[in-house]
Amino acid sequence: MPIFNIMVSRELGGIQQAYLDYNEALQETGYQVINISSAYALINDQLTDSIKLPTLTSWCIISKIYLRILIALYRPNVIIAHGGRAINFAAALKPKSVKLIGVAHNYSYKRLKKCDYVIVITDHLRQYMTDNGYDHDRIFQIPNMLRINLKYEESKFHDPIVIGSYGRFVKQKGYEYLLDALAILKHREYNVRLVLGGGGEDEEQLKNKSKELDINEITTFPGWIKDKKKFFAEIDIFCLPSIHEPFGIVLLEAMEYSKPIVSTKCEGPSEILDHNVDALLATVNSAEDLADKLTEFVDNPEKAKKCAKSAYSKLCSKYDIKIVSRKLGDIINKVLY
């Protein structure tokens, strides 16, 4: 039974990683997966067997025709769409008999109303969708996932201690607060460094801020992280300073690499991690509290190791792709039968 897995965004980020993970999870369930992406998607080198749509514009007529042909050719029973543009494409072209499942990766809900069903990734998103008029009975909840390939491995802090983070350089990720927190640690005379990977519209602003704070000599901007094994081997503490974070797949990656985590108490992280058990959670928009939480781990490496081990155990029990794929299979069966 064929299932279409569609994502037409060109950028890198959590939605794109989830699209790749859904391909693996659907294969775990035994379904035939037809992956469809934009010809310009930066993740195409990670999923070479996807069918590429030209997506020359936001409503590309050539892509519409091509997708209609693909639907007629493969006759999918279910289409899973990631992102608003993918939902628009699928909703306009699919026969009524084909069920459209939209994955709510963020709080943009209007296009999701075009879907027959919605998958949300957190309790908070489920409530948000319900509050905005979406039928509770057509909402399913499964978290984002990760294929776990590594065993828990305890490690010692480097000297200097290296704080790491990566993602899209946009306002909602809160990286300006991480730079402020690093400046506070420097003022407190802690011997620390920061590796801040990623890219985006705020890149120059963040680099200029590091110079203004006089932390540019202890801050590295390596660009998008392609070798995650190397990145995590170089860092001691992973920090997610987001203002808003619907989930935070990067947290799962940090958990797999056995790194202690400092995050903010925003939407997704506060559901994934328990404060003082799996991680330390700081107040949103507070560089001071972020610095305090980082200091707590720097001063207490044993606590950092204990939290990292607890987070790894939670990753294995709740977010492993083999576990989540079974939930996804159950959802598809409910939708079809």
CSV table of N, CA, C and O in Angstrom, one decimal, residues 66-181:
chain,number,residue,atom,x,y,z
A,66,TYR,N,2.7,17.6,-12.4
A,66,TYR,CA,3.5,16.5,-12.1
A,66,TYR,C,3.0,15.7,-10.9
A,66,TYR,O,2.9,14.5,-10.9
A,67,LEU,N,2.6,16.4,-9.8
A,67,LEU,CA,2.0,15.7,-8.6
A,67,LEU,C,0.7,15.0,-9.0
A,67,LEU,O,0.5,13.9,-8.5
A,68,ARG,N,-0.1,15.6,-9.8
A,68,ARG,CA,-1.4,15.0,-10.2
A,68,ARG,C,-1.1,13.7,-10.9
A,68,ARG,O,-1.7,12.6,-10.7
A,69,ILE,N,-0.1,13.7,-11.8
A,69,ILE,CA,0.3,12.5,-12.5
A,69,ILE,C,0.8,11.4,-11.6
A,69,ILE,O,0.5,10.2,-11.7
A,70,LEU,N,1.6,11.8,-10.6
A,70,LEU,CA,2.2,10.9,-9.6
A,70,LEU,C,1.1,10.2,-8.8
A,70,LEU,O,1.1,9.0,-8.5
A,71,ILE,N,0.1,11.0,-8.4
A,71,ILE,CA,-1.1,10.5,-7.7
A,71,ILE,C,-1.8,9.5,-8.5
A,71,ILE,O,-2.2,8.4,-8.0
A,72,ALA,N,-2.0,9.8,-9.8
A,72,ALA,CA,-2.7,8.9,-10.7
A,72,ALA,C,-1.9,7.6,-10.9
A,72,ALA,O,-2.5,6.5,-11.1
A,73,LEU,N,-0.6,7.7,-11.0
A,73,LEU,CA,0.3,6.6,-11.3
A,73,LEU,C,0.4,5.7,-10.1
A,73,LEU,O,0.3,4.4,-10.2
A,74,TYR,N,0.7,6.2,-8.9
A,74,TYR,CA,1.0,5.4,-7.7
A,74,TYR,C,-0.3,5.1,-6.9
A,74,TYR,O,-0.3,4.1,-6.1
A,75,ARG,N,-1.3,5.9,-7.0
A,75,ARG,CA,-2.6,5.7,-6.3
A,75,ARG,C,-2.4,5.5,-4.8
A,75,ARG,O,-2.7,4.4,-4.2
A,76,PRO,N,-1.8,6.5,-4.2
A,76,PRO,CA,-1.6,6.3,-2.7
A,76,PRO,C,-2.9,6.3,-1.9
A,76,PRO,O,-3.9,6.9,-2.3
A,77,ASN,N,-2.9,5.6,-0.8
A,77,ASN,CA,-4.1,5.6,0.0
A,77,ASN,C,-4.0,6.7,1.0
A,77,ASN,O,-5.0,7.2,1.5
A,78,VAL,N,-2.8,7.1,1.4
A,78,VAL,CA,-2.6,8.2,2.3
A,78,VAL,C,-1.5,9.1,1.8
A,78,VAL,O,-0.5,8.7,1.2
A,79,ILE,N,-1.7,10.4,2.1
A,79,ILE,CA,-0.6,11.4,1.8
A,79,ILE,C,-0.3,12.1,3.1
A,79,ILE,O,-1.2,12.6,3.8
A,80,ILE,N,1.0,12.0,3.5
A,80,ILE,CA,1.4,12.7,4.7
A,80,ILE,C,2.2,14.0,4.3
A,80,ILE,O,3.2,13.8,3.5
A,81,ALA,N,1.8,15.1,4.7
A,81,ALA,CA,2.3,16.4,4.2
A,81,ALA,C,3.0,17.2,5.4
A,81,ALA,O,2.4,17.3,6.4
A,82,HIS,N,4.2,17.6,5.1
A,82,HIS,CA,5.0,18.4,6.1
A,82,HIS,C,5.1,19.9,5.6
A,82,HIS,O,5.8,20.1,4.6
A,83,GLY,N,4.5,20.8,6.3
A,83,GLY,CA,4.6,22.2,5.9
A,83,GLY,C,3.4,22.7,5.1
A,83,GLY,O,2.7,21.9,4.4
A,84,GLY,N,3.1,24.0,5.1
A,84,GLY,CA,1.9,24.6,4.5
A,84,GLY,C,1.9,24.4,3.0
A,84,GLY,O,0.8,24.1,2.4
A,85,ARG,N,3.0,24.5,2.3
A,85,ARG,CA,3.0,24.4,0.8
A,85,ARG,C,2.7,23.0,0.4
A,85,ARG,O,2.0,22.8,-0.5
A,86,ALA,N,3.3,22.0,1.1
A,86,ALA,CA,3.0,20.6,0.8
A,86,ALA,C,1.5,20.3,1.0
A,86,ALA,O,0.9,19.6,0.2
A,87,ILE,N,0.9,20.9,2.1
A,87,ILE,CA,-0.5,20.6,2.3
A,87,ILE,C,-1.3,21.3,1.2
A,87,ILE,O,-2.3,20.6,0.7
A,88,ASN,N,-1.0,22.5,0.8
A,88,ASN,CA,-1.7,23.1,-0.3
A,88,ASN,C,-1.7,22.3,-1.6
A,88,ASN,O,-2.7,22.1,-2.2
A,89,PHE,N,-0.5,21.8,-1.9
A,89,PHE,CA,-0.4,21.0,-3.1
A,89,PHE,C,-1.3,19.8,-3.1
A,89,PHE,O,-2.0,19.5,-4.0
A,90,ALA,N,-1.1,19.1,-2.0
A,90,ALA,CA,-1.8,17.8,-1.8
A,90,ALA,C,-3.4,18.0,-1.7
A,90,ALA,O,-4.1,17.2,-2.4
A,91,ALA,N,-3.8,19.0,-0.9
A,91,ALA,CA,-5.2,19.2,-0.7
A,91,ALA,C,-5.9,19.5,-2.0
A,91,ALA,O,-7.1,19.1,-2.3
A,92,ALA,N,-5.3,20.3,-2.9
A,92,ALA,CA,-5.9,20.7,-4.2
A,92,ALA,C,-6.0,19.6,-5.2
A,92,ALA,O,-6.8,19.7,-6.1
A,93,LEU,N,-5.1,18.6,-5.1
A,93,LEU,CA,-5.0,17.7,-6.2
A,93,LEU,C,-5.4,16.2,-5.9
A,93,LEU,O,-5.7,15.5,-6.8
A,94,LYS,N,-5.5,15.9,-4.6
A,94,LYS,CA,-5.8,14.5,-4.3
A,94,LYS,C,-7.3,14.2,-4.5
A,94,LYS,O,-8.2,15.0,-4.3
A,95,PRO,N,-7.6,12.9,-4.9
A,95,PRO,CA,-9.0,12.5,-4.9
A,95,PRO,C,-9.6,12.4,-3.5
A,95,PRO,O,-8.8,12.3,-2.5
A,96,LYS,N,-10.9,12.5,-3.3
A,96,LYS,CA,-11.5,12.5,-2.0
A,96,LYS,C,-11.2,11.2,-1.3
A,96,LYS,O,-11.2,11.1,0.0
A,97,SER,N,-11.0,10.1,-2.0
A,97,SER,CA,-10.8,8.8,-1.3
A,97,SER,C,-9.4,8.7,-0.7
A,97,SER,O,-9.2,7.9,0.2
A,98,VAL,N,-8.5,9.6,-1.1
A,98,VAL,CA,-7.1,9.6,-0.5
A,98,VAL,C,-7.1,10.5,0.8
A,98,VAL,O,-7.5,11.6,0.7
A,99,LYS,N,-6.7,9.9,1.9
A,99,LYS,CA,-6.7,10.6,3.2
A,99,LYS,C,-5.4,11.5,3.3
A,99,LYS,O,-4.3,11.0,3.0
A,100,LEU,N,-5.6,12.7,3.6
A,100,LEU,CA,-4.5,13.7,3.8
A,100,LEU,C,-4.2,13.9,5.2
A,100,LEU,O,-5.1,14.4,6.0
A,101,ILE,N,-3.0,13.6,5.7
A,101,ILE,CA,-2.6,13.8,7.1
A,101,ILE,C,-1.6,14.9,7.1
A,101,ILE,O,-0.5,14.7,6.5
A,102,GLY,N,-1.8,16.0,7.7
A,102,GLY,CA,-0.9,17.1,7.9
A,102,GLY,C,-0.2,17.0,9.2
A,102,GLY,O,-0.8,16.7,10.2
A,103,VAL,N,1.2,17.1,9.2
A,103,VAL,CA,1.9,17.1,10.4
A,103,VAL,C,2.2,18.5,10.9
A,103,VAL,O,2.7,19.3,10.2
A,104,ALA,N,1.6,18.8,12.1
A,104,ALA,CA,1.7,20.1,12.7
A,104,ALA,C,3.1,20.2,13.4
A,104,ALA,O,3.3,19.8,14.6
A,105,HIS,N,4.1,20.8,12.7
A,105,HIS,CA,5.4,21.0,13.3
A,105,HIS,C,5.5,22.3,14.0
A,105,HIS,O,6.5,22.5,14.7
A,106,ASN,N,4.5,23.2,13.8
A,106,ASN,CA,4.6,24.5,14.5
A,106,ASN,C,3.2,25.0,14.7
A,106,ASN,O,2.2,24.2,14.6
A,107,TYR,N,3.0,26.3,15.0
A,107,TYR,CA,1.7,26.8,15.4
A,107,TYR,C,0.9,27.5,14.3
A,107,TYR,O,0.0,28.2,14.5
A,108,SER,N,1.4,27.2,13.1
A,108,SER,CA,0.6,27.7,11.9
A,108,SER,C,-0.4,26.7,11.5
A,108,SER,O,-0.1,25.6,11.0
A,109,TYR,N,-1.7,27.0,11.9
A,109,TYR,CA,-2.7,26.0,11.8
A,109,TYR,C,-3.7,26.1,10.7
A,109,TYR,O,-4.5,25.2,10.4
A,110,LYS,N,-3.8,27.3,10.0
A,110,LYS,CA,-4.9,27.5,9.0
A,110,LYS,C,-4.9,26.5,7.9
A,110,LYS,O,-5.9,26.0,7.5
A,111,ARG,N,-3.7,26.2,7.3
A,111,ARG,CA,-3.6,25.3,6.2
A,111,ARG,C,-3.9,23.8,6.7
A,111,ARG,O,-4.4,23.0,5.9
A,112,LEU,N,-3.7,23.6,7.9
A,112,LEU,CA,-4.0,22.2,8.5
A,112,LEU,C,-5.5,21.9,8.4
A,112,LEU,O,-5.8,20.7,8.5
A,113,LYS,N,-6.3,22.9,8.4
A,113,LYS,CA,-7.7,22.7,8.3
A,113,LYS,C,-8.2,22.1,7.0
A,113,LYS,O,-9.3,21.6,6.9
A,114,LYS,N,-7.3,22.1,6.0
A,114,LYS,CA,-7.5,21.4,4.7
A,114,LYS,C,-7.3,19.9,4.8
A,114,LYS,O,-7.7,19.2,3.9
A,115,CYS,N,-6.7,19.5,5.9
A,115,CYS,CA,-6.4,18.1,6.0
A,115,CYS,C,-7.5,17.3,6.6
A,115,CYS,O,-8.4,17.8,7.3
A,116,ASP,N,-7.5,16.0,6.3
A,116,ASP,CA,-8.5,15.1,6.9
A,116,ASP,C,-8.2,14.8,8.3
A,116,ASP,O,-9.0,14.6,9.2
A,117,TYR,N,-6.9,14.7,8.6
A,117,TYR,CA,-6.4,14.4,9.9
A,117,TYR,C,-5.1,15.2,10.2
A,117,TYR,O,-4.4,15.6,9.2
A,118,VAL,N,-4.8,15.4,11.5
A,118,VAL,CA,-3.6,16.1,11.8
A,118,VAL,C,-2.8,15.3,12.9
A,118,VAL,O,-3.4,14.8,13.8
A,119,ILE,N,-1.5,15.3,12.7
A,119,ILE,CA,-0.6,14.7,13.7
A,119,ILE,C,0.1,15.9,14.4
A,119,ILE,O,0.7,16.7,13.7
A,120,VAL,N,0.0,15.9,15.7
A,120,VAL,CA,0.7,17.0,16.5
A,120,VAL,C,1.9,16.3,17.2
A,120,VAL,O,1.8,15.1,17.5
A,121,ILE,N,2.9,17.1,17.6
A,121,ILE,CA,4.1,16.5,18.2
A,121,ILE,C,4.2,16.7,19.7
A,121,ILE,O,5.1,16.2,20.3
A,122,THR,N,3.2,17.6,20.2
A,122,THR,CA,3.2,17.8,21.7
A,122,THR,C,1.8,17.9,22.2
A,122,THR,O,0.9,18.2,21.4
A,123,ASP,N,1.6,17.8,23.5
A,123,ASP,CA,0.3,18.1,24.1
A,123,ASP,C,-0.1,19.5,23.9
A,123,ASP,O,-1.2,19.8,23.7
A,124,HIS,N,0.9,20.4,24.0
A,124,HIS,CA,0.7,21.8,23.9
A,124,HIS,C,0.1,22.1,22.5
A,124,HIS,O,-0.9,22.9,22.4
A,125,LEU,N,0.6,21.5,21.5
A,125,LEU,CA,0.1,21.7,20.1
A,125,LEU,C,-1.3,21.1,19.9
A,125,LEU,O,-2.1,21.7,19.2
A,126,ARG,N,-1.5,20.0,20.6
A,126,ARG,CA,-2.9,19.4,20.5
A,126,ARG,C,-3.9,20.4,21.1
A,126,ARG,O,-5.0,20.6,20.5
A,127,GLN,N,-3.6,20.9,22.2
A,127,GLN,CA,-4.5,21.9,22.9
A,127,GLN,C,-4.7,23.1,22.0
A,127,GLN,O,-5.8,23.6,21.9
A,128,TYR,N,-3.6,23.6,21.4
A,128,TYR,CA,-3.7,24.8,20.6
A,128,TYR,C,-4.5,24.5,19.4
A,128,TYR,O,-5.4,25.4,19.0
A,129,MET,N,-4.4,23.4,18.7
A,129,MET,CA,-5.2,23.1,17.6
A,129,MET,C,-6.7,23.0,18.0
A,129,MET,O,-7.6,23.5,17.3
A,130,THR,N,-7.0,22.3,19.1
A,130,THR,CA,-8.4,22.2,19.6
A,130,THR,C,-9.0,23.6,19.9
A,130,THR,O,-10.1,23.9,19.5
A,131,ASP,N,-8.2,24.4,20.5
A,131,ASP,CA,-8.6,25.8,20.9
A,131,ASP,C,-8.9,26.6,19.7
A,131,ASP,O,-9.8,27.5,19.7
A,132,ASN,N,-8.3,26.3,18.5
A,132,ASN,CA,-8.5,27.0,17.3
A,132,ASN,C,-9.5,26.3,16.4
A,132,ASN,O,-9.5,26.6,15.1
A,133,GLY,N,-10.3,25.5,16.9
A,133,GLY,CA,-11.5,24.9,16.2
A,133,GLY,C,-11.3,23.7,15.4
A,133,GLY,O,-12.1,23.2,14.7
A,134,TYR,N,-10.1,23.0,15.6
A,134,TYR,CA,-9.9,21.7,14.9
A,134,TYR,C,-10.6,20.6,15.7
A,134,TYR,O,-10.5,20.6,16.9
A,135,ASP,N,-11.2,19.7,15.0
A,135,ASP,CA,-12.0,18.6,15.6
A,135,ASP,C,-11.0,17.7,16.4
A,135,ASP,O,-10.1,17.1,15.8
A,136,HIS,N,-11.2,17.6,17.7
A,136,HIS,CA,-10.4,16.8,18.6
A,136,HIS,C,-10.2,15.3,18.1
A,136,HIS,O,-9.2,14.7,18.2
A,137,ASP,N,-11.3,14.8,17.5
A,137,ASP,CA,-11.3,13.4,17.1
A,137,ASP,C,-10.4,13.2,15.8
A,137,ASP,O,-10.1,12.0,15.5
A,138,ARG,N,-10.0,14.2,15.2
A,138,ARG,CA,-9.2,14.1,14.0
A,138,ARG,C,-7.7,14.5,14.2
A,138,ARG,O,-6.9,14.7,13.3
A,139,ILE,N,-7.4,14.6,15.5
A,139,ILE,CA,-6.0,14.9,15.9
A,139,ILE,C,-5.4,13.7,16.6
A,139,ILE,O,-5.9,13.1,17.5
A,140,PHE,N,-4.2,13.4,16.1
A,140,PHE,CA,-3.4,12.3,16.7
A,140,PHE,C,-2.1,12.9,17.2
A,140,PHE,O,-1.6,13.9,16.6
A,141,GLN,N,-1.5,12.3,18.2
A,141,GLN,CA,-0.3,12.9,18.7
A,141,GLN,C,0.8,11.8,18.7
A,141,GLN,O,0.7,10.7,19.3
A,142,ILE,N,1.9,12.1,18.1
A,142,ILE,CA,3.1,11.3,18.2
A,142,ILE,C,4.3,12.3,18.2
A,142,ILE,O,4.3,13.3,17.5
A,143,PRO,N,5.3,12.1,18.9
A,143,PRO,CA,6.5,13.0,19.0
A,143,PRO,C,7.4,12.8,17.8
A,143,PRO,O,7.2,11.9,17.0
A,144,ASN,N,8.3,13.8,17.6
A,144,ASN,CA,9.3,13.6,16.6
A,144,ASN,C,10.2,12.4,17.2
A,144,ASN,O,10.1,12.0,18.3
A,145,MET,N,11.1,11.9,16.3
A,145,MET,CA,11.8,10.7,16.6
A,145,MET,C,13.2,10.7,16.2
A,145,MET,O,13.6,11.6,15.5
A,146,LEU,N,13.9,9.6,16.6
A,146,LEU,CA,15.4,9.5,16.2
A,146,LEU,C,15.7,8.1,16.2
A,146,LEU,O,15.3,7.3,17.0
A,147,ARG,N,16.5,7.7,15.1
A,147,ARG,CA,17.0,6.3,15.1
A,147,ARG,C,18.3,6.3,16.0
A,147,ARG,O,19.3,6.9,15.6
A,148,ILE,N,18.2,5.6,17.1
A,148,ILE,CA,19.3,5.6,18.0
A,148,ILE,C,20.4,4.6,17.6
A,148,ILE,O,20.1,3.4,17.5
A,149,ASN,N,21.6,5.1,17.3
A,149,ASN,CA,22.7,4.3,16.9
A,149,ASN,C,23.8,4.2,17.9
A,149,ASN,O,24.7,3.4,17.7
A,150,LEU,N,23.7,5.0,18.9
A,150,LEU,CA,24.8,5.1,19.9
A,150,LEU,C,24.4,4.7,21.3
A,150,LEU,O,23.2,4.8,21.7
A,151,LYS,N,25.3,4.1,22.0
A,151,LYS,CA,25.1,3.8,23.4
A,151,LYS,C,25.5,5.0,24.3
A,151,LYS,O,26.3,5.9,23.8
A,152,TYR,N,25.0,5.0,25.5
A,152,TYR,CA,25.3,6.1,26.4
A,152,TYR,C,26.8,6.1,26.7
A,152,TYR,O,27.4,5.0,26.9
A,153,GLU,N,27.5,7.2,26.6
A,153,GLU,CA,28.9,7.2,26.9
A,153,GLU,C,29.3,8.4,27.7
A,153,GLU,O,29.1,9.6,27.3
A,154,GLU,N,29.7,8.2,28.9
A,154,GLU,CA,30.1,9.2,29.8
A,154,GLU,C,31.4,9.9,29.4
A,154,GLU,O,32.3,9.2,29.0
A,155,SER,N,31.5,11.2,29.5
A,155,SER,CA,32.8,11.8,29.1
A,155,SER,C,33.1,12.9,30.1
A,155,SER,O,32.3,13.4,30.8
A,156,LYS,N,34.4,13.3,30.0
A,156,LYS,CA,34.9,14.4,30.9
A,156,LYS,C,34.8,15.7,30.1
A,156,LYS,O,35.0,15.8,28.9
A,157,PHE,N,34.7,16.8,30.9
A,157,PHE,CA,34.7,18.1,30.3
A,157,PHE,C,36.1,18.5,29.7
A,157,PHE,O,37.1,18.1,30.3
A,158,HIS,N,36.1,19.2,28.6
A,158,HIS,CA,37.3,19.7,28.1
A,158,HIS,C,37.8,20.9,28.9
A,158,HIS,O,37.1,21.4,29.8
A,159,ASP,N,39.0,21.4,28.7
A,159,ASP,CA,39.5,22.6,29.3
A,159,ASP,C,40.1,23.5,28.1
A,159,ASP,O,41.1,23.1,27.6
A,160,PRO,N,39.4,24.6,27.8
A,160,PRO,CA,38.2,25.1,28.4
A,160,PRO,C,36.9,24.3,28.1
A,160,PRO,O,36.9,23.5,27.1
A,161,ILE,N,35.9,24.5,28.9
A,161,ILE,CA,34.6,23.8,28.7
A,161,ILE,C,34.0,24.5,27.4
A,161,ILE,O,33.9,25.7,27.3
A,162,VAL,N,33.4,23.6,26.6
A,162,VAL,CA,32.8,24.0,25.3
A,162,VAL,C,31.3,23.9,25.3
A,162,VAL,O,30.8,22.8,25.5
A,163,ILE,N,30.6,25.0,25.1
A,163,ILE,CA,29.2,25.0,25.0
A,163,ILE,C,28.8,25.0,23.5
A,163,ILE,O,29.5,25.7,22.8
A,164,GLY,N,27.9,24.2,23.2
A,164,GLY,CA,27.5,24.1,21.7
A,164,GLY,C,26.0,24.2,21.5
A,164,GLY,O,25.2,23.9,22.4
A,165,SER,N,25.7,24.7,20.3
A,165,SER,CA,24.3,24.8,19.9
A,165,SER,C,24.3,24.9,18.4
A,165,SER,O,25.3,25.3,17.8
A,166,TYR,N,23.2,24.6,17.7
A,166,TYR,CA,23.0,24.8,16.3
A,166,TYR,C,21.6,24.9,15.9
A,166,TYR,O,20.7,24.3,16.6
A,167,GLY,N,21.3,25.5,14.8
A,167,GLY,CA,20.0,25.7,14.3
A,167,GLY,C,19.9,26.8,13.3
A,167,GLY,O,20.9,27.4,12.9
A,168,ARG,N,18.7,27.2,13.0
A,168,ARG,CA,18.4,28.4,12.1
A,168,ARG,C,18.7,29.6,12.9
A,168,ARG,O,18.2,29.8,14.0
A,169,PHE,N,19.4,30.6,12.3
A,169,PHE,CA,19.7,31.8,12.9
A,169,PHE,C,18.5,32.8,12.7
A,169,PHE,O,18.5,33.6,11.8
A,170,VAL,N,17.4,32.6,13.5
A,170,VAL,CA,16.3,33.5,13.4
A,170,VAL,C,15.9,33.9,14.9
A,170,VAL,O,16.3,33.2,15.8
A,171,LYS,N,15.1,34.9,15.0
A,171,LYS,CA,14.8,35.5,16.3
A,171,LYS,C,14.3,34.5,17.3
A,171,LYS,O,14.7,34.5,18.5
A,172,GLN,N,13.4,33.6,16.9
A,172,GLN,CA,12.7,32.7,17.8
A,172,GLN,C,13.6,31.7,18.5
A,172,GLN,O,13.3,31.1,19.5
A,173,LYS,N,14.8,31.5,17.9
A,173,LYS,CA,15.8,30.6,18.4
A,173,LYS,C,16.5,31.1,19.6
A,173,LYS,O,17.2,30.4,20.3
A,174,GLY,N,16.5,32.4,19.8
A,174,GLY,CA,17.1,33.0,21.1
A,174,GLY,C,18.6,33.0,21.2
A,174,GLY,O,19.1,33.1,22.3
A,175,TYR,N,19.3,32.9,20.1
A,175,TYR,CA,20.7,32.8,20.2
A,175,TYR,C,21.4,34.1,20.7
A,175,TYR,O,22.5,34.1,21.2
A,176,GLU,N,20.7,35.2,20.6
A,176,GLU,CA,21.2,36.5,21.2
A,176,GLU,C,21.4,36.3,22.7
A,176,GLU,O,22.3,36.9,23.3
A,177,TYR,N,20.4,35.6,23.3
A,177,TYR,CA,20.5,35.4,24.7
A,177,TYR,C,21.7,34.4,25.1
A,177,TYR,O,22.3,34.6,26.2
A,178,LEU,N,21.9,33.5,24.2
A,178,LEU,CA,23.1,32.6,24.5
A,178,LEU,C,24.4,33.4,24.4
A,178,LEU,O,25.3,33.2,25.3
A,179,LEU,N,24.5,34.3,23.5
A,179,LEU,CA,25.7,35.2,23.4
A,179,LEU,C,25.8,36.0,24.7
A,179,LEU,O,26.9,36.2,25.2
A,180,ASP,N,24.7,36.6,25.1
A,180,ASP,CA,24.7,37.4,26.3
A,180,ASP,C,25.1,36.5,27.5
A,180,ASP,O,25.9,37.0,28.4
A,181,ALA,N,24.6,35.3,27.6
A,181,ALA,CA,25.0,34.4,28.7
A,181,ALA,C,26.5,34.1,28.7
A,181,ALA,O,27.1,34.0,29.7
